[in-house]
Coordinates of C-alpha atoms and ligand atoms in Angstrom, one line a residue:
X1 CA 0.4 -8.0 -16.4
X2 CA 3.5 -6.5 -17.8
X3 CA 4.4 -6.5 -21.4
X4 CA 5.4 -10.1 -21.2
X5 CA 2.3 -12.1 -20.8
X6 CA 2.8 -15.0 -18.4
X7 CA 1.8 -18.4 -19.6
X8 CA 0.9 -19.4 -16.0
X9 CA -1.5 -22.3 -15.4
X10 CA -4.9 -21.9 -17.1
X11 CA -7.4 -21.2 -14.5
X12 CA -10.6 -20.9 -16.4
X13 CA -12.9 -23.6 -17.7
X14 CA -12.1 -25.5 -20.9
X15 CA -12.8 -22.6 -23.2
X16 CA -9.5 -21.0 -22.2
X17 CA -7.5 -23.9 -23.5
X18 CA -6.3 -21.7 -26.3
X19 CA -2.5 -21.0 -26.5
X20 CA -1.0 -17.6 -26.0
X21 CA -1.9 -15.2 -28.8
X22 CA 0.5 -15.6 -31.7
X23 CA 0.3 -14.1 -35.1
X24 CA 1.0 -15.6 -38.6
X25 CA 3.6 -14.5 -39.5
X26 CA 4.9 -13.5 -36.1
X27 CA 5.4 -9.9 -35.1
X28 CA 9.2 -10.1 -35.0
X29 CA 9.5 -11.2 -38.6
X30 CA 7.1 -8.6 -39.7
X31 CA 8.8 -5.9 -37.8
X32 CA 11.8 -6.4 -39.9
X33 CA 9.8 -6.4 -43.1
X34 CA 9.1 -3.4 -45.3
X35 CA 5.6 -2.1 -44.8
X36 CA 5.5 -0.8 -48.4
X37 CA 6.3 -4.2 -49.8
X38 CA 3.7 -5.8 -47.6
X39 CA 1.2 -3.2 -48.7
X40 CA 1.9 -3.9 -52.4
X41 CA 1.8 -7.7 -51.8
X42 CA -1.6 -7.3 -50.1
X43 CA -2.9 -5.1 -52.9
X44 CA -1.8 -7.8 -55.4
X45 CA -3.6 -10.5 -53.4
X46 CA -6.7 -8.3 -53.3
X47 CA -6.5 -7.8 -57.1
X48 CA -6.4 -11.4 -57.8
X49 CA -9.1 -12.3 -55.3
X50 CA -11.8 -10.0 -56.6
X51 CA -11.1 -8.5 -60.0
X52 CA -14.7 -7.3 -60.5
X53 CA -14.7 -5.1 -57.4
X54 CA -11.2 -3.9 -58.1
X55 CA -12.2 -2.7 -61.6
X56 CA -14.7 -0.4 -60.0
X57 CA -12.6 0.8 -57.1
X58 CA -10.4 3.9 -57.6
X59 CA -6.7 3.9 -56.9
X60 CA -7.0 5.9 -53.6
X61 CA -9.5 3.4 -52.1
X62 CA -7.2 0.6 -53.0
X63 CA -4.2 2.3 -51.5
X64 CA -6.0 2.8 -48.3
X65 CA -7.2 -0.8 -48.1
X66 CA -3.6 -2.0 -48.7
X67 CA -2.3 0.3 -46.1
X68 CA -4.8 -0.9 -43.6
X69 CA -4.1 -4.6 -44.3
X70 CA -0.3 -3.9 -43.9
X71 CA -1.0 -2.0 -40.7
X72 CA -3.0 -4.9 -39.3
X73 CA -0.3 -7.4 -40.1
X74 CA 2.4 -5.3 -38.6
X75 CA 0.5 -4.6 -35.4
X76 CA 1.9 -6.2 -32.3
X77 CA -0.6 -8.2 -30.2
X78 CA -2.4 -6.4 -27.4
X79 CA -0.1 -6.2 -24.4
X80 CA -2.6 -8.0 -22.1
X81 CA -4.2 -11.3 -22.4
X82 CA -8.0 -11.6 -22.0
X83 CA -7.2 -13.6 -18.8
X84 CA -5.3 -10.8 -17.1
X85 CA -8.2 -9.6 -15.0
X86 CA -8.7 -9.5 -11.2
X87 CA -11.0 -11.0 -10.0
X88 CA -10.7 -13.9 -12.5
X89 CA -13.7 -14.0 -14.8
X90 CA -15.9 -17.0 -15.0
X91 CA -15.3 -17.9 -18.7
X92 CA -12.8 -16.6 -21.2
X93 CA -12.5 -17.4 -24.9
X94 CA -9.5 -15.5 -26.4
X95 CA -9.5 -14.8 -30.1
X96 CA -6.1 -13.4 -31.1
X97 CA -7.5 -12.4 -34.5
X98 CA -9.9 -10.1 -32.7
X99 CA -7.5 -7.6 -31.1
X100 CA -8.7 -4.1 -31.4
X101 CA -7.2 -0.7 -30.9
X102 CA -9.4 2.1 -29.5
X103 CA -9.3 4.9 -32.2
X104 CA -9.3 8.6 -31.4
X105 CA -12.7 9.0 -33.0
X106 CA -14.4 6.1 -31.1
X107 CA -17.9 6.7 -29.9
X108 CA -19.5 5.0 -26.9
X109 CA -23.0 4.0 -27.6
X110 CA -25.4 2.8 -24.9
X111 CA -29.0 1.5 -24.8
X112 CA -31.4 4.4 -24.5
X113 CA -31.8 3.9 -20.8
X114 CA -30.6 6.3 -18.1
X115 CA -28.8 3.6 -16.1
X116 CA -27.0 2.3 -19.2
X117 CA -26.1 5.8 -20.3
X118 CA -24.8 6.5 -16.7
X119 CA -22.4 3.6 -17.1
X120 CA -21.4 4.8 -20.6
X121 CA -20.5 8.2 -19.1
X122 CA -18.5 6.5 -16.3
X123 CA -16.6 4.6 -19.0
X124 CA -15.9 7.8 -20.9
X125 CA -14.7 9.5 -17.7
X126 CA -12.3 6.6 -17.1
X127 CA -10.9 6.7 -20.6
X128 CA -10.8 10.4 -21.5
X129 CA -8.0 11.6 -19.3
X130 CA -5.2 9.2 -20.4
X131 CA -6.3 8.9 -24.1
X132 CA -7.2 12.5 -24.6
X133 CA -9.9 11.3 -26.9
X134 CA -13.3 13.0 -26.9
X135 CA -15.2 9.7 -26.7
X136 CA -18.7 11.1 -27.1
X137 CA -21.6 9.1 -25.5
X138 CA -24.7 8.5 -27.6
X139 CA -27.7 6.2 -27.3
X140 CA -29.4 3.8 -29.6
X141 CA -32.2 1.2 -29.5
X142 CA -29.8 -1.5 -30.5
X143 CA -26.2 -0.3 -29.7
X144 CA -23.6 -1.6 -32.2
X145 CA -19.8 -1.2 -31.7
X146 CA -19.2 0.2 -35.3
X147 CA -15.5 0.8 -34.5
X148 CA -16.3 2.0 -30.9
X149 CA -17.8 0.6 -27.7
X150 CA -21.4 -0.5 -27.4
X151 CA -23.1 -1.0 -24.0
X152 CA -26.3 -2.9 -24.4
X153 CA -28.8 -3.4 -21.7
X154 CA -30.7 -6.5 -22.7
X155 CA -33.1 -8.1 -20.3
X156 CA -33.6 -11.1 -22.5
X157 CA -30.0 -12.4 -21.8
X158 CA -29.5 -14.8 -18.9
X159 CA -26.4 -13.4 -17.2
X160 CA -27.8 -12.9 -13.7
X161 CA -28.2 -9.7 -11.6
X162 CA -24.6 -8.8 -11.9
X163 CA -23.2 -10.7 -14.8
X164 CA -22.1 -9.5 -18.2
X165 CA -20.7 -10.5 -21.6
X166 CA -17.8 -8.7 -23.2
X167 CA -16.9 -9.2 -26.8
X168 CA -13.8 -7.7 -28.3
X169 CA -13.6 -8.0 -32.1
X170 CA -11.9 -6.1 -34.9
X171 CA -15.2 -4.1 -35.0
X172 CA -14.8 -2.8 -31.4
X173 CA -16.2 -3.7 -28.1
X174 CA -19.7 -5.0 -27.3
X175 CA -20.9 -5.3 -23.7
X176 CA -24.1 -7.0 -22.9
X177 CA -25.9 -7.3 -19.5
X178 CA -29.3 -7.4 -18.2
X179 CA -28.6 -4.8 -15.5
X180 CA -26.6 -1.6 -15.2
X181 CA -24.5 -3.4 -12.5
X182 CA -23.5 -5.9 -15.1
X183 CA -22.5 -3.2 -17.5
X184 CA -20.5 -1.5 -14.8
X185 CA -18.6 -4.6 -14.0
X186 CA -17.8 -5.1 -17.6
X187 CA -16.4 -1.6 -17.7
X188 CA -14.1 -2.5 -14.8
X189 CA -12.9 -5.5 -16.7
X190 CA -12.4 -3.5 -19.9
X191 CA -10.3 -1.0 -17.9
X192 CA -8.0 -3.8 -16.8
X193 CA -7.6 -5.1 -20.3
X194 CA -6.2 -1.7 -21.6
X195 CA -2.6 -0.8 -21.1
X196 CA -1.8 0.3 -17.5
X197 CA -1.3 3.9 -18.8
X198 CA -5.1 4.2 -19.0
X199 CA -4.8 5.1 -15.3
X200 CA -2.9 8.2 -16.1
X201 CA -4.7 11.5 -15.1
X202 CA -3.0 13.2 -18.1
X203 CA -2.9 12.3 -21.8
X204 CA -0.1 9.8 -22.7
X205 CA 1.2 8.4 -25.9
X206 CA 0.0 4.8 -26.0
X207 CA -1.5 2.3 -28.4
X208 CA -4.8 1.5 -26.6
X209 CA -5.0 -2.1 -27.6
X210 CA -7.5 -4.6 -26.3
X211 CA -7.1 -8.4 -26.6
X212 CA -9.7 -10.1 -28.8
X213 CA -12.2 -12.6 -27.6
X214 CA -15.2 -13.0 -25.3
X215 CA -15.5 -12.9 -21.5
X216 CA -18.7 -14.2 -19.9
X217 CA -18.7 -13.3 -16.2
X218 CA -20.8 -13.4 -13.1
X219 CA -20.1 -13.5 -9.4
X220 CA -19.9 -16.5 -7.1
X221 CA -21.4 -14.8 -4.1
X222 CA -24.0 -12.0 -3.9
X223 CA -22.2 -10.2 -1.0
X224 CA -18.7 -9.0 -1.6
X225 CA -17.6 -6.3 0.8
X226 CA -15.0 -4.4 2.7
X227 CA -15.3 -2.6 6.1
X228 CA -13.8 0.7 7.1
X229 CA -13.6 1.6 10.8
X230 CA -14.2 5.4 10.8
X231 CA -14.6 5.3 14.6
X232 CA -11.1 4.6 15.9
X233 CA -9.8 7.2 13.5
X234 CA -12.1 9.5 11.6
X235 CA -11.7 9.8 7.8
X236 CA -13.0 12.6 5.7
X237 CA -15.7 12.0 3.1
X238 CA -13.1 12.3 0.3
X239 CA -11.1 9.5 1.7
X240 CA -14.1 7.3 2.0
X241 CA -15.0 8.0 -1.6
X242 CA -11.6 7.0 -2.7
X243 CA -12.0 3.7 -0.8
X244 CA -15.3 3.2 -2.7
X245 CA -13.3 3.6 -5.9
X246 CA -11.0 0.8 -4.9
X247 CA -13.9 -1.5 -4.1
X248 CA -15.5 -0.7 -7.4
X249 CA -12.4 -1.6 -9.3
X250 CA -12.5 -5.1 -8.0
X251 CA -16.3 -5.6 -8.3
X252 CA -17.0 -5.5 -4.6
X253 CA -20.5 -4.4 -3.9
X254 CA -20.8 -3.6 -0.2
X255 CA -19.1 -1.0 1.9
X256 CA -19.6 -1.6 5.6
X257 CA -18.9 1.5 7.7
X258 CA -18.1 0.9 11.4
X259 CA -19.6 4.2 12.5
X260 CA -19.5 4.0 16.3
X261 CA -17.1 2.8 18.9
X262 CA -15.6 3.7 22.3
X263 CA -13.3 6.3 20.7
X264 CA -15.9 8.2 18.6
X265 CA -19.5 8.4 17.4
X266 CA -19.4 9.4 13.7
X267 CA -22.9 9.8 12.4
X268 CA -25.3 12.6 13.2
X269 CA -28.4 11.6 15.1
X270 CA -30.7 14.6 15.4
X271 CA -32.7 13.2 18.3
X272 CA -29.6 12.6 20.3
X273 CA -27.3 15.5 19.1
X274 CA -24.6 15.1 21.8
X275 CA -23.6 11.8 20.2
X276 CA -21.6 13.8 17.7
X277 CA -21.1 17.2 19.3
X278 CA -19.5 15.4 22.3
X279 CA -19.1 11.8 21.3
X280 CA -17.7 12.7 17.9
X281 CA -14.8 14.8 19.1
X282 CA -12.4 12.1 20.1
X283 CA -10.3 9.4 18.4
X284 CA -7.5 7.0 19.1
X285 CA -4.4 8.9 20.2
X286 CA -6.2 12.1 21.1
X287 CA -6.7 13.6 17.7
X288 CA -9.7 15.8 16.9
X289 CA -12.1 13.0 15.6
X290 CA -15.0 14.2 13.6
X291 CA -18.4 13.0 12.3
X292 CA -20.5 12.8 9.2
X293 CA -23.5 15.2 8.9
X294 CA -26.5 13.6 7.3
X295 CA -25.5 15.4 4.1
X296 CA -22.0 14.0 4.2
X297 CA -23.3 10.5 4.8
X298 CA -25.8 10.9 1.9
X299 CA -22.9 11.9 -0.3
X300 CA -21.1 8.6 0.5
X301 CA -24.3 6.6 0.0
X302 CA -25.0 8.2 -3.4
X303 CA -21.3 8.0 -4.6
X304 CA -21.3 4.3 -3.6
X305 CA -24.7 3.6 -5.3
X306 CA -23.4 5.1 -8.5
X307 CA -20.7 2.4 -8.4
X308 CA -23.2 -0.3 -7.5
X309 CA -22.0 -0.5 -4.0
X310 CA -24.4 -0.7 -1.0
X311 CA -23.4 1.0 2.2
X312 CA -23.9 -1.1 5.3
X313 CA -24.0 1.1 8.4
X314 CA -22.9 -0.3 11.7
X315 CA -24.0 1.0 15.1
X316 CA -22.1 -1.3 17.5
X317 CA -24.2 -2.4 20.5
X318 CA -24.3 -3.0 23.4
X319 CA -20.5 -2.8 23.8
X320 CA -18.1 -0.4 22.1
X321 CA -20.2 2.4 23.3
X322 CA -18.0 4.6 25.5
X323 CA -18.4 7.7 23.2
X324 CA -22.2 7.4 23.5
X325 CA -21.9 7.1 27.3
X326 CA -19.7 10.2 27.5
X327 CA -22.4 12.1 25.6
X328 CA -25.4 10.6 27.4
X329 CA -24.5 9.2 30.9
X330 CA -28.1 8.2 31.4
X331 CA -27.3 5.2 29.1
X332 CA -24.5 4.0 31.3
X333 CA -25.2 1.2 33.9
X334 CA -24.1 3.5 36.7
X335 CA -25.5 6.7 35.1
X336 CA -22.1 8.4 35.5
X337 CA -20.3 9.7 32.5
X338 CA -17.0 7.8 31.8
X339 CA -13.9 9.7 30.7
X340 CA -13.5 10.0 26.9
X341 CA -11.5 7.1 25.6
X342 CA -8.6 7.4 23.2
X343 CA -6.8 4.1 23.8
X344 CA -7.2 0.8 22.0
X345 CA -8.5 -1.7 24.5
X346 CA -11.9 -3.3 23.9
X347 CA -14.8 -4.8 25.9
X348 CA -15.1 -2.4 28.9
X349 CA -18.1 -0.3 27.9
X350 CA -21.8 -1.1 27.4
X351 CA -25.2 0.6 27.3
X352 CA -27.5 -0.4 30.2
X353 CA -29.6 -3.3 29.0
X354 CA -31.9 -3.0 32.1
X355 CA -33.0 0.6 31.3
X356 CA -35.9 1.2 28.9
X357 CA -34.2 4.5 28.0
X358 CA -31.5 2.5 26.3
X359 CA -34.1 1.0 23.9
X360 CA -35.5 4.5 23.0
X361 CA -31.9 5.4 22.2
X362 CA -31.4 2.3 20.1
X363 CA -34.7 2.8 18.2
X364 CA -34.0 6.5 17.6
X365 CA -30.4 6.0 16.4
X366 CA -31.1 3.0 14.3
X367 CA -34.3 4.7 12.9
X368 CA -32.3 7.8 11.8
X369 CA -29.6 5.7 10.3
X370 CA -32.2 3.4 8.6
X371 CA -33.8 6.5 7.0
X372 CA -30.4 7.4 5.4
X373 CA -29.9 3.9 4.2
X374 CA -31.5 2.8 0.9
X375 CA -29.8 -0.7 1.2
X376 CA -31.5 -3.5 3.1
X377 CA -28.9 -4.0 5.8
X378 CA -28.4 -2.5 9.4
X379 CA -25.4 -3.8 11.2
X380 CA -25.8 -3.8 15.0
X381 CA -22.3 -5.0 16.0
X382 CA -22.7 -7.2 19.1
X383 CA -19.0 -8.1 19.4
X384 CA -16.9 -8.1 22.5
X385 CA -19.7 -7.0 25.0
X386 CA -17.7 -8.9 27.6
X387 CA -19.7 -7.4 30.5
X388 CA -23.1 -8.2 29.2
X389 CA -23.4 -11.9 29.6
X390 CA -25.8 -14.9 29.0
X391 CA -29.5 -14.2 28.9
X392 CA -29.0 -10.5 29.5
X393 CA -27.0 -10.3 26.3
X394 CA -29.3 -12.5 24.1
X395 CA -32.3 -10.6 25.5
X396 CA -30.8 -7.3 24.5
X397 CA -29.9 -8.6 21.1
X398 CA -33.4 -10.0 20.5
X399 CA -34.9 -6.6 21.3
X400 CA -32.5 -4.9 19.0
X401 CA -33.2 -7.4 16.2
X402 CA -36.9 -6.7 16.5
X403 CA -36.2 -2.9 16.3
X404 CA -34.3 -3.5 13.1
X405 CA -37.0 -5.7 11.6
X406 CA -39.7 -3.1 12.5
X407 CA -37.7 -0.5 10.6
X408 CA -38.0 -2.8 7.5
X409 CA -34.3 -3.7 7.5
X410 CA -32.3 -6.9 7.7
X411 CA -30.1 -7.5 10.8
X412 CA -26.5 -8.1 10.3
X413 CA -24.2 -8.5 13.4
X414 CA -20.9 -10.0 14.4
X415 CA -21.2 -13.7 15.0
X416 CA -21.4 -13.2 18.8
X417 CA -25.1 -12.6 18.0
X418 CA -25.4 -16.4 17.2
X419 CA -27.0 -17.6 20.5
X420 CA -29.8 -15.1 20.2
X421 CA -33.1 -16.3 18.7
X422 CA -33.3 -16.4 14.9
X423 CA -35.1 -13.6 13.1
X424 CA -36.1 -13.9 9.4
X425 CA -33.2 -13.0 7.1
X426 CA -30.6 -12.5 9.9
X427 CA -27.0 -12.4 8.8
X428 CA -24.0 -13.1 11.0
X429 CA -20.6 -11.8 10.2
X430 CA -18.1 -14.5 11.2
X431 CA -14.7 -13.1 12.3
X432 CA -13.2 -16.1 14.1
X433 CA -9.7 -17.5 13.5
X434 CA -10.7 -21.2 13.8
X435 CA -13.4 -22.5 11.5
X436 CA -14.7 -24.9 14.1
X437 CA -17.5 -22.8 15.6
X438 CA -20.5 -24.9 16.6
X439 CA -22.5 -22.0 18.0
X440 CA -22.4 -20.2 14.6
X441 CA -23.1 -23.4 12.7
X442 CA -26.1 -24.0 15.0
X443 CA -27.4 -20.4 14.3
X444 CA -27.0 -21.2 10.6
X445 CA -29.1 -24.4 11.0
X446 CA -31.7 -22.1 12.6
X447 CA -31.7 -20.0 9.4
X448 CA -28.9 -17.4 9.7
X449 CA -26.8 -16.7 6.7
X450 CA -23.1 -15.9 7.0
X451 CA -20.7 -13.2 5.8
X452 CA -17.3 -14.7 6.2
X453 CA -14.4 -12.5 7.5
X454 CA -11.8 -14.8 9.1
X455 CA -9.6 -12.7 11.4
X456 CA -6.5 -14.6 10.2
X457 CA -7.2 -14.3 6.5
X458 CA -9.5 -11.3 5.8
X459 CA -8.6 -8.8 8.5
X460 CA -6.8 -6.0 6.6
X461 CA -5.6 -4.4 9.8
X462 CA -3.2 -7.4 10.4
X463 CA 0.4 -6.8 9.4
X464 CA 1.7 -8.4 6.3
X465 CA 5.0 -9.2 8.0
X466 CA 6.7 -8.3 11.3
X467 CA 8.2 -5.2 9.8
X468 CA 4.9 -3.7 8.4
X469 CA 4.9 -0.2 9.9
X470 CA 1.3 -0.2 11.0
X471 CA -1.3 -2.8 11.9
X472 CA -2.0 -5.6 14.4
X473 CA -0.9 -9.2 14.7
X474 CA -3.4 -10.7 17.2
X475 CA -4.8 -12.9 14.4
X476 CA -1.4 -13.5 12.9
X477 CA 0.4 -12.1 10.0
X478 CA -1.5 -12.0 6.7
X479 CA 0.6 -11.9 3.6
X480 CA -1.0 -11.9 0.2
X481 CA -1.0 -15.7 -0.1
X482 CA -2.7 -16.0 3.3
X483 CA -5.4 -13.5 2.3
X484 CA -6.0 -15.5 -0.9
X485 CA -5.6 -19.2 0.1
X486 CA -8.9 -20.1 1.7
X487 CA -12.4 -20.8 0.6
X488 CA -15.3 -18.7 2.0
X489 CA -17.7 -21.4 0.8
X490 CA -16.3 -24.1 3.1
X491 CA -14.3 -22.2 5.7
X492 CA -16.7 -22.6 8.7
X493 CA -17.3 -26.2 9.7
X494 CA -20.9 -27.5 9.3
X495 CA -21.9 -24.4 7.4
X496 CA -23.0 -25.3 3.8
X497 CA -21.9 -23.0 0.9
X498 CA -25.5 -22.2 0.2
X499 CA -25.7 -20.4 3.6
X500 CA -22.7 -18.2 2.8
X501 CA -23.9 -14.8 1.6
X502 CA -20.4 -13.8 0.8
X503 CA -17.1 -12.4 2.1
X504 CA -15.9 -9.2 3.6
X505 CA -12.5 -7.8 4.4
X506 CA -12.6 -5.5 7.6
X507 CA -10.1 -2.7 8.1
X508 CA -9.9 -1.6 11.7
X509 CA -8.1 1.6 12.2
X510 CA -6.5 1.8 15.6
X511 CA -3.2 2.3 13.9
X512 CA -4.4 3.8 10.6
X513 CA -4.4 7.6 10.5
X514 CA -4.2 8.5 6.8
X515 CA -5.5 7.6 3.4
X516 CA -2.0 6.3 2.5
X517 CA -2.2 4.0 5.6
X518 CA -5.6 2.7 4.4
X519 CA -4.3 2.0 1.0
X520 CA -1.1 0.4 2.2
X521 CA -3.2 -2.2 4.2
X522 CA -5.9 -2.5 1.5
X523 CA -3.6 -3.1 -1.5
X524 CA -2.8 -5.7 -2.6
X525 CA -4.9 -7.8 -0.2
X526 CA -8.3 -6.3 -1.1
X527 CA -8.2 -7.8 -4.7
X528 CA -7.4 -11.2 -3.1
X529 CA -10.5 -11.1 -1.0
X530 CA -12.5 -9.7 -4.0
X531 CA -11.4 -12.7 -6.0
X532 CA -12.7 -15.1 -3.4
X533 CA -16.0 -13.3 -3.5
X534 CA -16.4 -13.0 -7.3
X535 CA -14.5 -15.9 -9.1
X536 CA -15.7 -19.4 -9.5
X537 CA -13.7 -21.8 -7.2
X538 CA -12.5 -23.6 -10.3
X539 CA -10.3 -20.5 -11.2
X540 CA -8.6 -20.5 -7.8
X541 CA -4.9 -20.8 -8.3
X542 CA -2.2 -18.9 -6.3
X543 CA 0.4 -18.8 -9.1
X544 CA -2.0 -17.5 -11.7
X545 CA -3.4 -15.0 -9.2
X546 CA 0.1 -13.7 -8.3
X547 CA 0.9 -13.0 -11.9
X548 CA -2.5 -11.3 -12.5
X549 CA -2.1 -9.3 -9.3
X550 CA 1.4 -8.1 -10.4
X551 CA -0.2 -6.4 -13.4
X552 CA -2.2 -4.2 -11.0
X553 CA 0.9 -2.6 -9.6
X554 CA 1.6 -0.4 -12.6
X555 CA -2.0 0.7 -12.6
X556 CA -1.9 1.8 -8.9
X557 CA 1.4 3.5 -9.5
X558 CA 0.1 5.4 -12.5
X559 CA -3.1 6.4 -10.6
X560 CA -1.0 7.6 -7.6
X561 CA -2.4 4.9 -5.3
X562 CA -0.3 3.7 -2.4
X563 CA 0.2 -0.1 -2.1
X564 CA 2.4 -2.6 -0.3
X565 CA 5.1 -4.1 -2.7
X566 CA 4.5 -7.6 -1.3
X567 CA 7.7 -9.6 -2.0
X568 CA 5.8 -12.6 -3.1
X569 CA 4.3 -10.8 -6.0
X570 CA 6.3 -10.6 -9.3
X571 CA 5.7 -6.8 -9.7
X572 CA 7.0 -5.7 -13.2
X573 CA 10.3 -3.9 -12.8
X574 CA 10.6 -2.4 -16.3
X575 CA 9.1 1.0 -16.7
X576 CA 5.6 0.3 -18.0
X577 CA 4.3 3.9 -18.0
X578 CA 4.8 5.7 -21.2
X579 CA 6.1 9.3 -21.2
X580 CA 3.5 12.0 -20.8
X581 CA 2.5 13.3 -24.2
X582 CA 4.4 16.5 -25.1
X583 CA 2.8 17.1 -28.4
X584 CA -0.6 18.7 -29.2
X585 CA -3.4 16.2 -28.6
X586 CA -4.6 16.3 -32.2
X587 CA -1.3 14.8 -33.5
X588 CA -1.2 11.1 -34.3
X589 CA -0.3 9.2 -31.2
X590 CA 1.0 5.9 -32.6
X591 CA 4.2 5.1 -30.6
Ligands
LIG601 C1 -11.6 -7.0 17.2 S1 -13.3 -7.9 15.1 C2 -12.6 -6.1 17.1 C3 -12.4 -4.7 16.9 C4 -11.0 -4.4 16.8 C5 -10.2 -5.5 16.1 C6 -8.8 -5.2 15.9 C7 -14.4 -7.3 16.0 C8 -15.7 -7.6 15.7 N1 -13.9 -6.6 17.0 O1 -13.0 -4.0 17.9 O2 -10.8 -3.2 16.3 O3 -10.4 -6.7 16.7 O4 -8.2 -6.1 15.0

């Protein structure tokens, strides 16, 4: 939020029924008052209250205490409310008397556990550039805030695999979670509660105030994802890492990479090298394409894992395979290499389901990708294979599903897989535009779980408005409200909420050629989808979301992230980014 907190509808359970933070006496009155008078008055009060202690205390100590008390009374409240977080936390208990300002000498202390210490280092990395504070990281058996930030890993607390508790008091910040993922999500929350200037890559003059109170938080769904199509256009590792950062910010935990399509094969497969040396050299529009070496891919997987994000690799089969057929014509039904494809049509290509060599290829490619994949999922596509019909299609899919199971992975596929036989654990990714889908509902009755990605709500490649410079509109226009106003738990008819594993926002890249393009389509809709995946349904409220989302704008601006200034969001117009600090960093930085 901007500096004027919005009193928008309360969207959290009863514990948030606390009015906006106000101080007694209010800040305006105090601002006009004379600090010295206040300090004296406070000293007098202290003197009356505890004469015995005072008798022992020396004058310097007294003066310091009085000054501190006066400072506290004069301090304005933290600029953000505890509720100014996207995705909305499960439970919020504000305590306006608990506001805390991060001091230059603060220490970050974490449980003596490598995973907890790693999160502490990540927090320090987030806070050091803008604050210019050293923020050393230490460990302790029982971490205590002691005027700094404590990250406690505690497996006796019942907060779930990803939950956390965040307490902000005048003594500092205490984060508690039973997993490193929980600590990491608390850090993302903490980041949003600080002034937007915390996103600055350079030191700025700011009062790093946090709003007092407690947040208890945990996700609604275990699967919260986004997909990046690196096949239609290829994106460098650095760009993908930056997308991972955006996911992490909003507590998404899966990155689905659409690695292969008609226009390019993007992942090295040693046993079929021409997939990349030939199949990787094209992309939509005739650009040079590219591919990830195994080392590149491992870098993405590791970077994502450090941010508690699981990579879900997709090898799209049996359709969307023109690039593979160019490289290996033996896989084509007519055994003739098709011309490379750089257009944007779909549904024309397929690997030969009648040739055993095809299944060798599938097993080799999926096997090598599985070996690069620590996560449980292998996505096998299955969409728009218009030329592989009926039992030939289901027969192909059933063989591929077994290959995945034999590799020890869990099958994910687009919902076109639905008519194929069920296989333990199988997950369908539903991308329809009409929630009436009896075939998918039937597959769910047979045991499938669903990732919900409605084309007309969650497809980030759809334009926001007719004048959006890039993107599609085949599933309609998706403004921020359209991205936000639906419920993954009830969206597909006759699919119970319990069968919904979660939600994913796919970004297809036929018209997306740069990181700035990616960000323009991702933001601000990605946080909307993230909130649907994380926040309890009871918090769902468009007006409240709009206000909270507006507060993200200055953060993106400060961090140099491109976003769409959606007209329905009340982005703050006043400058919210303090001037860069021109004084030596050792000087006091109180504004
Ligand atoms: C449909 S959604 C596709 C993709 C396209 C996308 C464009 C799905 C599983 N298949 O091949 O890129 O539309 O919006």
